[in-house]
Amino acid sequence: MKSRKFIPKAVVLLSGGLDSAVTLYYAGKSGFKPFCLIFDYGQRHIKEISFARRLALKAGCGYKIVKISLPWNGSSLLGKRVSLPKRKNVITGKQKKVIPSTYVPARNIIFLSFALSYAEAIGSEAVFIGAHSQDYSGYPDCRPEFFKAFDRAAKVGTKTGIQGQGIRIIAPLLNKSKAEIIRLGSYLGVPFELTWSCYSGGKYPCGKCDSCYYRAKGFKEARNLRDTLADKAKGVP
Amino acid sequence: MKSRKFIPKAVVLLSGGLDSAVTLYYAGKSGFKPFCLIFDYGQRHIKEISFARRLALKAGCGYKIVKISLPWNGSSLLGKRVSLPKRKNVITGKQKKVIPSTYVPARNIIFLSFALSYAEAIGSEAVFIGAHSQDYSGYPDCRPEFFKAFDRAAKVGTKTGIQGQGIRIIAPLLNKSKAEIIRLGSYLGVPFELTWSCYSGGKYPCGKCDSCYYRAKGFKEARNLRDTLADKAKGVP
């Protein structure tokens, strides 16, 4: 009798943005069968949901959409009342870290909690999240310390964590720059044309928000990086 | 000028059950201004939501109701497909711990995540949860280890945690028995008639589910405890 190979499942948080798309393909490449989890949380850029669905279909993965309604304010990403910060307000490495108005209180904690629940329900071994600390202006729930702490909470607070191996929280992009993420995505064959980053959610990317800025900068740097490597290979000093 | 006394805010997870009602009154007694958070998560016993609302109103607190829809199965508490366990399946202290079918994957983690988000949005210093580990058949997310780990995640994963004192997760009933909780509730003036415990959500409590059993047992023991104390006071050996 031919034995069938066991493929472990993984839940991937998919926003429709560039980072989560790379994470999805990375999870697949790492030997997992990905199940995507998409959130409709009243974000301004609701457009990203349709991008996320198309990405999941393109990658041949199942997906679930969870609708969340937060009956309190607290972020410029949720309502039209607070305006989105323009590039001038975005921090650089040397400036003092400021948490921008696009921070949604405890967003990643909520997302990861649902992912844990989904992972337990389908018997998944891991939850992948495309967060990274270098970009996106220092959101507290994108930092390595947070993921470590949440991983511990997942270990002791779930049935799988007590009775089995537990559900690992994996953030493979955590220490990568946007350029490195894009290069990784190119290698993995991520369809970047199916990703959406802009916060405003207009017909075309606004080119002014944090997210547009980092995306453009990332692609530029990834190109330079590639040229530099190509030059090196050619022997150009 | 007369200085106005500062009253710190606290978010209280309110289910409409006995434990969360006692927790609400406890939070008020501890010097906090409570804000209740009620969840409509497709529970069988949806009736408890109206009890929770009445409790919040009775205690003179504001409340928010969050509607959550989990698009996956995994608990007898959510659907009608899996039947509720009867008392014979409920563990006792000496038996091996079994997690019952009423366990909702990562429920407390999801509830606490929303509570954190609410707490950050309104500038609350604490989140109160009425969980306790002695009763309710060993749900993993009711254990002290879990609350400790989640408290840490809340500390490092929120804006308040980084910039300020952080939001404390307080579970005041954690080491109390049901009888002790009822005695504490009596002392605090909790209107027990406005609480609902039964899982089935019928017109009257079923008297058969875990929750009914522990409630009845708790009241009986609390009565015995009171009688014993009264006897001691009277000098009865």
XYZ file of C-alpha atoms in Angstrom:
474
model
C 0.000 0.000 0.000
C 1.302 3.393 -0.938
C 1.558 5.676 2.100
C 0.187 9.150 1.637
C 2.497 11.943 2.681
C 1.248 13.949 5.661
C 1.098 17.664 4.935
C 0.726 19.846 8.028
C -1.823 22.647 7.880
C -1.122 26.297 8.558
C -3.417 29.291 8.946
C -2.094 32.360 7.112
C -3.344 35.850 7.932
C -3.955 37.352 4.509
C -4.639 41.056 4.139
C -4.205 41.357 0.395
C -1.051 43.400 0.902
C 2.429 42.602 -0.273
C 3.773 41.207 2.992
C 0.984 38.748 3.661
C 1.127 37.556 0.039
C 4.826 36.752 0.417
C 4.052 35.059 3.745
C 1.388 32.908 2.069
C 3.786 31.682 -0.600
C 6.504 31.229 2.024
C 4.201 29.011 4.122
C 3.459 26.883 1.064
C 7.146 26.620 0.197
C 7.905 25.606 3.813
C 5.835 22.457 3.386
C 2.523 23.595 4.871
C -0.924 23.452 3.345
C -2.083 27.036 3.863
C -5.600 28.094 4.897
C -6.111 31.828 4.544
C -7.873 34.025 7.051
C -9.103 37.376 5.750
C -10.584 40.146 7.910
C -13.269 42.623 7.065
C -12.867 45.027 9.993
C -14.229 48.209 8.501
C -10.864 49.251 7.097
C -10.811 52.261 4.767
C -9.007 50.178 2.190
C -11.728 47.527 2.003
C -10.536 46.955 -1.543
C -7.716 44.819 -0.160
C -10.257 42.106 0.716
C -10.990 41.389 -2.940
C -7.234 41.324 -3.559
C -6.817 38.872 -0.695
C -9.521 36.575 -2.097
C -7.936 36.609 -5.540
C -4.529 35.876 -4.020
C -5.904 32.896 -2.095
C -7.573 31.541 -5.235
C -4.406 32.085 -7.283
C -2.370 30.192 -4.686
C -4.975 27.415 -4.688
C -5.836 27.796 -0.996
C -9.076 27.726 0.932
C -10.006 30.887 2.812
C -12.402 32.224 5.419
C -13.495 35.828 5.797
C -14.209 37.037 9.323
C -16.270 40.188 9.716
C -15.404 42.230 12.754
C -17.073 45.393 13.851
C -15.298 47.392 16.529
C -17.919 49.589 18.192
C -15.298 52.101 19.347
C -13.017 54.567 17.621
C -9.300 54.749 17.940
C -7.707 54.662 14.501
C -7.546 56.687 11.306
C -7.607 53.367 9.439
C -11.159 52.656 10.535
C -13.145 55.831 10.139
C -13.193 58.841 7.895
C -13.162 61.210 10.899
C -9.421 61.090 11.514
C -7.381 61.796 8.394
C -4.594 59.490 7.302
C -1.068 60.690 8.072
C 0.922 61.956 5.094
C 4.515 60.999 4.443
C 5.946 63.978 6.375
C 4.648 62.398 9.577
C 6.267 59.065 8.911
C 9.223 58.331 11.103
C 12.696 57.566 9.872
C 15.249 55.468 11.711
C 16.855 58.423 13.460
C 13.675 60.110 14.655
C 11.959 59.327 17.899
C 9.499 56.482 17.460
C 5.926 57.696 17.291
C 2.965 55.382 16.940
C 0.915 56.761 14.029
C -2.831 57.335 13.903
C -3.244 54.326 11.598
C -2.535 52.086 14.609
C -5.690 50.081 15.336
C -5.818 49.212 19.063
C -4.804 45.572 19.539
C -5.488 44.707 15.892
C -2.866 42.000 15.516
C -3.852 40.541 18.884
C -7.441 40.238 17.673
C -6.355 38.801 14.305
C -4.047 36.259 15.919
C -6.756 35.218 18.373
C -9.147 34.401 15.553
C -6.325 32.617 13.724
C -5.690 30.502 16.823
C -9.362 29.610 17.020
C -9.406 28.671 13.314
C -6.165 26.723 13.706
C -7.603 24.721 16.598
C -10.825 24.037 14.737
C -9.060 22.613 11.655
C -6.123 21.013 13.454
C -3.471 23.354 12.102
C 0.035 23.337 13.518
C 1.013 26.920 12.811
C -0.234 30.440 12.260
C 1.716 32.603 9.813
C 1.650 36.385 10.030
C 3.428 38.747 7.647
C 4.296 41.422 10.196
C 7.713 43.012 10.248
C 9.144 45.495 12.638
C 11.424 47.506 10.374
C 8.740 49.222 8.360
C 5.335 50.539 9.284
C 6.221 53.008 11.910
C 6.585 50.964 15.053
C 3.211 49.379 15.712
C 3.630 47.673 19.092
C 1.943 44.477 17.925
C 4.455 44.019 15.088
C 7.446 43.605 17.388
C 9.358 40.372 18.114
C 8.703 40.712 21.873
C 4.991 40.691 21.229
C 5.053 37.603 19.019
C 7.145 35.762 21.572
C 4.688 36.657 24.338
C 1.662 35.745 22.236
C 3.258 32.449 21.232
C 3.533 31.646 24.936
C -0.122 32.591 25.546
C -1.130 30.359 22.614
C 0.878 27.514 24.076
C -0.765 27.605 27.507
C -4.215 28.857 26.506
C -5.362 26.362 23.874
C -6.462 22.755 23.891
C -3.779 21.921 21.302
C -1.186 23.660 23.428
C -2.004 21.534 26.456
C -2.730 18.210 24.839
C -0.466 18.348 21.810
C 2.448 20.177 20.334
C 0.680 23.521 20.315
C 0.177 26.048 17.564
C 3.303 27.958 16.608
C 3.078 31.649 15.721
C 5.456 32.165 12.788
C 6.385 35.626 11.525
C 8.937 34.830 8.802
C 9.405 38.435 7.634
C 10.003 39.883 11.070
C 13.619 40.924 10.527
C 13.458 41.613 6.808
C 13.428 44.973 5.071
C 10.753 45.720 2.466
C 13.350 45.224 -0.281
C 14.313 41.829 1.098
C 10.640 40.842 1.332
C 10.130 41.805 -2.303
C 13.197 39.826 -3.382
C 11.942 36.823 -1.407
C 8.533 37.244 -3.057
C 10.114 37.370 -6.519
C 11.950 34.135 -5.775
C 8.726 32.485 -4.557
C 6.776 33.644 -7.606
C 4.352 35.923 -5.735
C 1.952 37.678 -8.144
C 2.656 41.216 -6.932
C 0.070 42.588 -9.364
C -2.579 40.934 -7.183
C -1.508 42.777 -4.037
C -2.819 46.087 -2.729
C -1.013 48.237 -0.195
C -2.556 51.742 -0.236
C -4.436 52.738 2.923
C -6.851 55.142 1.200
C -8.639 52.532 -0.883
C -9.183 54.712 -3.974
C -9.213 53.506 -7.560
C -5.436 53.895 -7.792
C -2.829 53.944 -5.004
C -2.605 57.456 -3.507
C 1.201 57.477 -3.389
C 1.061 59.583 -0.217
C 0.337 57.250 2.706
C 2.948 55.299 4.676
C 2.023 52.120 2.962
C 2.417 53.481 -0.594
C 5.717 55.088 0.348
C 7.240 51.925 1.779
C 6.012 49.842 -1.133
C 7.571 52.132 -3.737
C 10.778 52.459 -1.717
C 10.945 48.684 -1.311
C 10.624 48.000 -5.031
C 13.261 50.635 -5.809
C 15.695 49.207 -3.279
C 15.021 45.654 -4.399
C 15.885 46.729 -7.952
C 19.098 48.443 -6.809
C 19.994 45.401 -4.757
C 19.514 43.186 -7.788
C 21.573 45.529 -9.996
C 24.355 45.631 -7.413
C 24.434 41.844 -7.240
C 24.358 41.608 -11.039
C 27.197 44.124 -11.265
C 29.179 42.149 -8.733
C 28.584 38.980 -10.721
C 29.804 40.802 -13.845
C 32.871 42.036 -11.968
C 31.854 45.742 -12.038
C 33.581 47.403 -9.039
C -10.885 75.164 43.111
C -12.188 71.842 44.145
C -10.149 69.007 42.662
C -12.138 66.246 41.070
C -11.171 62.744 42.115
C -9.690 60.657 39.337
C -11.495 57.352 38.869
C -9.611 54.843 36.725
C -11.593 53.008 34.065
C -11.821 49.247 33.674
C -13.281 47.073 30.950
C -15.276 44.152 32.375
C -16.103 41.107 30.260
C -19.765 40.520 31.020
C -21.484 37.340 29.902
C -24.658 37.608 31.936
C -23.586 34.671 34.055
C -22.991 34.589 37.770
C -19.198 34.883 37.705
C -18.986 37.890 35.436
C -21.722 39.643 37.440
C -19.698 39.221 40.638
C -16.595 40.420 38.742
C -18.452 43.546 37.605
C -19.461 44.466 41.153
C -15.977 43.595 42.379
C -14.396 45.954 39.824
C -16.697 48.753 40.976
C -15.922 48.057 44.625
C -12.179 48.093 43.827
C -12.405 51.738 42.801
C -12.763 51.386 39.039
C -15.413 52.849 36.771
C -16.506 49.733 34.870
C -17.299 49.612 31.148
C -18.931 46.327 30.166
C -18.130 44.336 27.064
C -20.742 41.804 25.972
C -20.293 39.266 23.176
C -22.818 37.906 20.769
C -20.842 34.993 19.323
C -23.621 32.696 18.214
C -23.848 30.975 21.590
C -26.753 28.587 22.142
C -27.659 30.451 25.284
C -28.075 33.794 23.514
C -30.518 34.633 26.275
C -27.564 35.528 28.480
C -26.995 38.666 26.396
C -30.255 40.248 27.566
C -29.282 39.301 31.129
C -25.886 40.944 30.624
C -27.486 44.148 29.365
C -29.853 44.294 32.314
C -26.978 43.674 34.702
C -24.953 46.513 33.179
C -27.921 48.860 33.427
C -28.625 47.802 37.010
C -24.997 48.483 37.937
C -25.182 51.858 36.182
C -22.424 51.055 33.692
C -21.993 51.732 30.003
C -21.685 48.702 27.752
C -20.772 47.680 24.219
C -21.954 44.569 22.432
C -19.539 42.996 19.961
C -20.967 40.603 17.405
C -18.593 37.852 16.374
C -19.254 35.194 13.835
C -16.832 32.300 13.772
C -17.072 30.709 10.310
C -15.794 27.365 11.590
C -17.125 24.696 13.895
C -15.456 23.310 16.945
C -17.786 23.561 19.923
C -21.108 22.218 21.139
C -21.744 25.676 22.574
C -21.985 27.223 19.125
C -24.068 24.904 16.996
C -26.938 22.536 17.408
C -25.050 19.763 15.596
C -22.990 18.640 18.578
C -25.092 17.939 21.660
C -24.257 19.461 25.017
C -22.546 17.120 27.489
C -24.715 15.909 30.354
C -23.551 15.815 33.953
C -22.208 12.250 33.719
C -19.473 13.527 31.400
C -18.419 16.272 33.749
C -15.111 15.648 35.440
C -14.574 15.513 39.152
C -11.344 16.308 40.928
C -10.112 12.733 40.962
C -10.843 11.912 37.338
C -8.447 12.578 34.483
C -8.960 16.065 33.125
C -10.901 16.071 29.877
C -11.680 19.210 27.944
C -15.437 19.103 27.236
C -17.174 19.726 23.928
C -18.436 23.088 25.202
C -14.875 24.417 24.860
C -14.879 27.108 22.156
C -11.446 27.262 20.507
C -9.533 30.273 21.842
C -12.715 31.976 23.101
C -11.193 33.787 26.044
C -8.217 34.813 23.920
C -10.595 36.418 21.412
C -12.666 38.054 24.176
C -9.589 39.435 25.913
C -8.208 40.766 22.620
C -11.355 42.780 22.006
C -11.298 43.934 25.613
C -7.718 45.152 25.140
C -8.734 47.049 22.031
C -11.684 48.637 23.870
C -9.477 49.411 26.861
C -6.923 51.172 24.658
C -9.612 53.123 22.848
C -11.176 54.502 26.050
C -7.967 54.783 28.078
C -8.781 52.052 30.555
C -6.165 50.737 32.951
C -7.466 47.234 33.464
C -9.491 44.419 31.983
C -11.504 42.268 34.394
C -12.477 38.718 33.544
C -14.557 36.409 35.734
C -12.805 33.172 34.822
C -11.897 30.658 37.477
C -9.986 27.443 37.148
C -11.658 25.294 39.802
C -14.961 24.826 38.077
C -15.882 24.481 34.455
C -14.018 21.385 33.552
C -10.547 22.617 32.780
C -10.843 25.003 29.844
C -7.235 25.846 28.975
C -7.944 29.572 28.660
C -9.282 29.770 32.228
C -5.963 28.818 33.833
C -3.629 31.136 35.754
C -0.717 30.310 33.399
C -2.740 31.570 30.480
C -3.699 34.857 32.129
C -0.088 35.465 33.111
C 1.061 34.857 29.535
C -1.693 37.024 28.060
C -0.932 39.806 30.514
C 2.635 39.787 29.206
C 1.426 39.889 25.570
C -0.844 42.820 26.460
C 2.084 44.600 28.066
C 4.379 44.382 25.034
C 1.758 44.424 22.276
C -0.226 47.589 22.952
C 0.445 51.299 22.669
C -0.495 51.755 26.324
C 1.851 48.941 27.278
C 4.804 50.624 25.585
C 4.107 54.261 26.305
C 2.342 54.015 29.633
C 1.651 51.710 32.496
C -0.053 49.109 30.358
C -3.412 47.407 30.724
C -3.573 44.866 33.516
C -5.545 41.649 33.047
C -7.308 41.006 36.357
C -9.089 37.727 37.103
C -10.192 38.206 40.717
C -12.104 34.917 40.974
C -9.324 32.724 39.663
C -8.685 30.771 42.840
C -12.187 30.882 44.268
C -14.728 28.072 44.405
C -18.267 28.658 43.163
C -19.484 28.853 46.770
C -16.867 31.492 47.605
C -17.828 33.472 44.499
C -21.483 33.407 45.543
C -20.602 34.551 49.058
C -18.490 37.368 47.636
C -21.399 38.291 45.338
C -23.808 38.357 48.289
C -21.468 40.676 50.132
C -21.187 42.969 47.094
C -24.960 43.041 46.582
C -24.962 41.291 43.191
C -28.526 40.831 41.884
C -28.267 37.078 41.279
C -31.802 37.008 39.899
C -30.470 38.946 36.911
C -27.855 36.315 36.046
C -28.234 33.368 33.689
C -25.971 30.330 33.682
C -27.666 27.524 31.712
C -25.965 26.551 28.446
C -29.148 25.373 26.709
C -30.855 28.738 26.571
C -34.410 27.444 27.119
C -37.167 29.254 28.974
C -36.008 27.799 32.287
C -32.564 26.447 33.270
C -32.241 22.807 32.125
C -30.650 21.626 35.361
C -28.598 19.099 33.397
C -25.645 20.932 31.851
C -22.302 21.596 33.577
C -23.209 25.173 34.154
C -26.547 24.453 35.868
C -24.907 21.779 38.006
C -22.112 24.022 39.269
C -24.490 26.904 39.927
C -26.833 24.762 42.048
C -23.895 23.115 43.841
C -22.350 26.533 44.488
C -25.502 27.962 46.076
C -25.920 24.854 48.216
C -22.330 24.975 49.431
C -22.496 28.720 50.030
C -25.558 28.104 52.212
C -23.811 25.328 54.140
C -20.762 27.533 54.554
C -22.948 30.293 55.958
C -24.712 27.888 58.320
C -21.378 26.494 59.503
C -20.080 29.980 60.190
C -23.336 30.895 61.971
C -23.109 27.726 64.042
C -19.525 28.526 64.958
C -20.564 32.011 66.007
C -23.308 30.494 68.178
C -20.799 28.081 69.705
C -22.371 24.942 68.171
C -19.577 22.327 67.932
